[in-house]
Structures are given as C-alpha cells and as structure tokens.
C-alpha cells in the first residue's frame, strides 16, 4: 500500500500538475466527527466529565493541530487521514511527524469513540468464532487484552487487530501510533492515556479496563472484522 501510494505520487506529480492530491484546491479543515451518543451515556463506566474533556479538548486539539499542519500543503487536501498515516514516508519531512502524532490522535480517537456504546450487545457472529479460534475462549481473550492494556508504560493504546487473512492478535501502541501503519486492521481499541480515565479511576487503570468491557460496541467490532475480510 505504501509503495503504491508513493509511486502514484511520483507519476501523477511528474505527468500532471493536478495530481491526485489536488482534487480540492480550496483549504477545508476536517470537521470533528460527532459523538454517536451524549456525554453522559456511558455512565457509570465512563463519566460525563471525562467524556467532555476527552472529546472537546483532547480529540479536538489533535484535530486542530492536524488541520494546521496540512493548511500550507494543497497537495494533501484531498487525502484521508488513513491515507496519510499509511504513507508517512511520502509526506514532506517537515510535517511528517506532526501528521503521525496528530493525525494518529484523530484517527485513534474517532475509532475509540465509535467502538463504545451505551447499548452494548453480546459478542456474536464471525468475530466471536474468530476470537474462540485464536484465543481458545472469550475469557482467555479478555484476560490477554487486559494484560496488554496494563502493560502499556505511560501513554498508549491496546488493540485487538486482524491481518488480511482474518487472523486476530492483540498489540499495543505508544502515544498516538496506529495499527494501520503496521498493515493491521483495528477491531477494538482502548485508550489508556490517563486523560481517558483519571478523573474517575485515578490510578486504577485495571478497574477502568474491566469496566470498559461493559460498553464495547460489539456490533461495530463485528462490522470492522467483516469489512477486513472483503
């Protein structure tokens, strides 16, 4: 994917000044994706104050910094954030790290907000079968996921991911690094930066992780998994 984007960039830039990243010459900042529920909908597992802080300040701060980073680069206006994150080597060196950090922050947070729901349903379908296949049981998967989440030193994320063949694994990423840069599809992911839980749980990260399983949007997780199989 990265090699393809890089070659496409070179060819289209050389042969056509209106390259594939110049479809929209007018700067239009990326708008925040609305929360799919109200701030207090995830209580008692995640409190209203944390959701306000998380969405209105942290997520939107990443978004503002991302928008500012690409403002001076018209060739990037038509790119999606996943496109940019999976081809960081194709970007101007002076903004590559900013895109990685803040574009990653936007991508991860939008994924995180959508993988939670106040109406969490039971795990089902192909994803349930794949978890039982690759982790022997849901309980074993949950234990492994919890251990991975607790193992993150400082700020980062824990993920259930799928490769192109549908095989599942659990990984962690530091800061705002994303699974898609590793050619892995995130199925669920938990934010273990302190801003995601500290107001309610303080230093009790394990309690936050255990409670988070009550609000996982397993229907969305199933959708993520099925899309990766196509």
XYZ file of C-alpha atoms in Angstrom:
230
model
C 0.000 0.000 0.000
C 2.752 2.449 0.983
C 4.797 1.626 -2.119
C 1.740 2.023 -4.338
C 0.901 5.463 -2.928
C 4.494 6.610 -3.240
C 4.763 5.546 -6.897
C 1.383 7.091 -7.672
C 2.516 10.373 -6.118
C 5.647 10.459 -8.244
C 3.906 9.614 -11.511
C 0.973 11.951 -11.106
C 3.156 14.832 -9.960
C 5.531 14.398 -12.925
C 2.922 13.993 -15.650
C 0.078 16.087 -14.300
C 0.307 19.228 -12.180
C -3.230 18.489 -10.990
C -2.115 15.348 -9.170
C -4.336 13.004 -7.191
C -3.886 15.054 -4.025
C -5.024 18.290 -5.723
C -8.671 17.478 -6.309
C -9.742 20.257 -3.951
C -7.540 23.387 -4.197
C -9.553 25.195 -1.533
C -8.490 24.560 2.040
C -11.316 22.991 4.007
C -10.383 21.892 7.513
C -11.508 18.468 8.623
C -14.535 18.784 10.866
C -14.825 16.875 14.155
C -16.821 13.685 13.929
C -19.836 13.973 16.245
C -20.061 11.663 19.223
C -22.596 8.903 18.493
C -24.114 9.350 21.964
C -24.437 12.013 24.641
C -21.596 12.820 27.042
C -23.286 11.038 29.943
C -24.499 7.977 28.031
C -21.601 5.748 29.069
C -22.067 6.255 32.793
C -21.362 4.743 35.238
C -18.418 3.204 33.372
C -17.120 6.455 31.871
C -18.295 9.668 33.480
C -19.682 12.724 31.733
C -16.815 14.992 32.805
C -14.227 12.644 31.305
C -16.117 12.447 28.013
C -16.351 16.239 27.788
C -12.635 16.583 28.484
C -11.729 13.748 26.128
C -13.851 14.867 23.184
C -13.928 18.670 23.486
C -10.299 19.191 24.422
C -8.012 16.265 23.667
C -9.598 14.994 20.451
C -10.276 18.487 19.105
C -6.745 19.586 19.972
C -5.350 16.793 17.794
C -7.761 17.802 15.051
C -6.773 21.484 15.206
C -3.064 20.642 15.044
C -3.647 18.263 12.139
C -5.606 20.904 10.231
C -2.908 23.491 10.859
C -0.238 21.085 9.649
C -1.764 20.492 6.215
C -3.016 24.046 5.702
C 0.086 25.048 3.777
C 0.162 21.896 1.629
C -2.615 21.961 -1.015
C -1.442 18.622 -2.411
C -2.672 16.963 0.787
C -6.145 18.495 0.963
C -7.888 15.579 -0.732
C -6.117 12.881 1.308
C -7.864 10.982 4.063
C -6.095 10.640 7.390
C -5.630 6.855 6.902
C -4.012 7.564 3.506
C -1.560 9.941 5.137
C -0.796 7.657 8.066
C -0.060 4.696 5.815
C 2.300 6.700 3.634
C 4.228 8.867 6.100
C 7.389 8.432 4.023
C 5.599 10.165 1.140
C 4.965 13.337 3.150
C 7.126 16.458 3.360
C 9.656 15.798 6.112
C 8.778 18.979 7.985
C 5.214 17.833 8.696
C 5.507 14.024 8.719
C 5.875 13.761 12.495
C 3.046 16.242 13.112
C 0.780 14.212 10.840
C 1.834 10.990 12.551
C 1.178 12.346 16.043
C -1.924 14.437 15.449
C -3.429 12.574 12.515
C -2.923 9.451 14.607
C -4.641 11.163 17.519
C -7.631 11.989 15.354
C -7.838 8.516 13.840
C -7.461 6.701 17.164
C -9.983 8.854 18.999
C -12.621 8.644 16.297
C -12.200 4.873 16.323
C -12.334 4.766 20.131
C -15.499 6.840 20.434
C -17.285 4.669 17.869
C -16.241 1.369 19.439
C -18.169 2.250 22.589
C -21.930 2.225 23.030
C -24.418 2.713 25.880
C -26.337 -0.220 24.363
C -23.601 -2.810 24.251
C -24.732 -6.165 22.901
C -23.089 -9.554 23.248
C -20.240 -10.605 21.032
C -21.587 -12.558 18.081
C -21.048 -13.715 14.533
C -17.777 -14.240 12.710
C -15.815 -12.194 15.219
C -16.942 -14.423 18.083
C -15.877 -17.507 16.139
C -12.510 -15.930 15.301
C -11.854 -14.976 18.944
C -12.662 -18.508 20.078
C -10.391 -19.863 17.346
C -7.401 -17.611 18.017
C -7.693 -17.209 21.814
C -9.422 -20.504 22.744
C -12.217 -18.664 24.611
C -13.626 -15.194 25.183
C -12.477 -15.241 28.806
C -8.930 -16.015 27.721
C -9.077 -13.227 25.146
C -10.321 -10.774 27.776
C -7.531 -11.755 30.151
C -4.911 -11.309 27.438
C -6.382 -7.982 26.376
C -6.435 -6.735 29.963
C -2.797 -7.749 30.464
C -1.775 -5.956 27.291
C -3.666 -2.819 28.330
C -1.972 -2.813 31.722
C 1.449 -3.378 30.148
C 1.438 -0.055 28.292
C 4.021 2.102 30.032
C 2.927 5.720 30.095
C 0.549 6.723 27.313
C -0.758 4.494 24.561
C -3.352 2.025 23.358
C -4.215 -1.667 23.363
C -5.862 -3.195 20.305
C -7.500 -6.308 19.002
C -6.397 -6.369 15.369
C -6.851 -8.512 12.295
C -4.434 -9.220 9.489
C -5.509 -9.529 5.859
C -6.352 -13.210 6.371
C -8.653 -12.558 9.323
C -6.227 -13.809 11.968
C -6.606 -11.961 15.253
C -3.928 -10.740 17.643
C -3.517 -8.240 20.466
C -0.998 -5.435 20.155
C -0.138 -2.222 21.954
C 0.979 1.103 20.508
C 2.702 4.026 22.165
C 1.395 7.573 22.143
C -0.856 8.021 19.080
C 0.692 5.356 16.853
C -1.898 3.374 14.935
C -2.269 -0.273 13.864
C -2.898 0.729 10.252
C 0.738 1.767 9.852
C 1.559 -1.900 10.529
C -0.923 -3.045 7.870
C -3.280 -4.304 10.591
C -6.991 -3.576 10.879
C -8.164 -2.452 14.340
C -11.227 -4.323 15.572
C -11.472 -2.818 19.055
C -9.102 -0.455 20.833
C -8.865 1.073 24.286
C -7.262 4.399 25.114
C -5.040 4.022 28.172
C -3.747 7.569 28.246
C -4.542 8.926 31.710
C -6.890 11.554 30.295
C -9.229 8.708 29.273
C -9.897 7.559 32.828
C -8.075 9.512 35.537
C -10.935 11.770 36.670
C -12.986 8.735 37.664
C -10.489 5.947 38.263
C -7.336 7.883 39.218
C -4.502 5.324 39.183
C -6.819 2.296 38.984
C -6.268 1.512 35.324
C -7.264 -2.132 35.776
C -10.700 -1.118 37.063
C -11.184 1.169 34.070
C -10.233 -1.616 31.663
C -12.568 -4.148 33.295
C -15.471 -1.700 33.260
C -14.763 -0.716 29.663
C -15.805 -4.194 28.537
C -19.370 -3.290 29.560
C -19.606 -0.616 26.876
C -17.806 -2.177 23.913
C -19.847 -1.830 20.749
C -19.561 -5.433 19.613
C -21.832 -4.791 16.642
C -19.344 -2.223 15.357
C -16.477 -4.597 16.150
C -18.174 -7.310 14.092
C -18.585 -4.807 11.260
C -14.899 -3.887 11.455
C -13.901 -7.534 11.278
C -16.184 -8.407 8.365
C -15.008 -5.372 6.365
C -11.438 -6.576 6.747
C -12.345 -9.937 5.243
C -13.609 -8.398 1.996
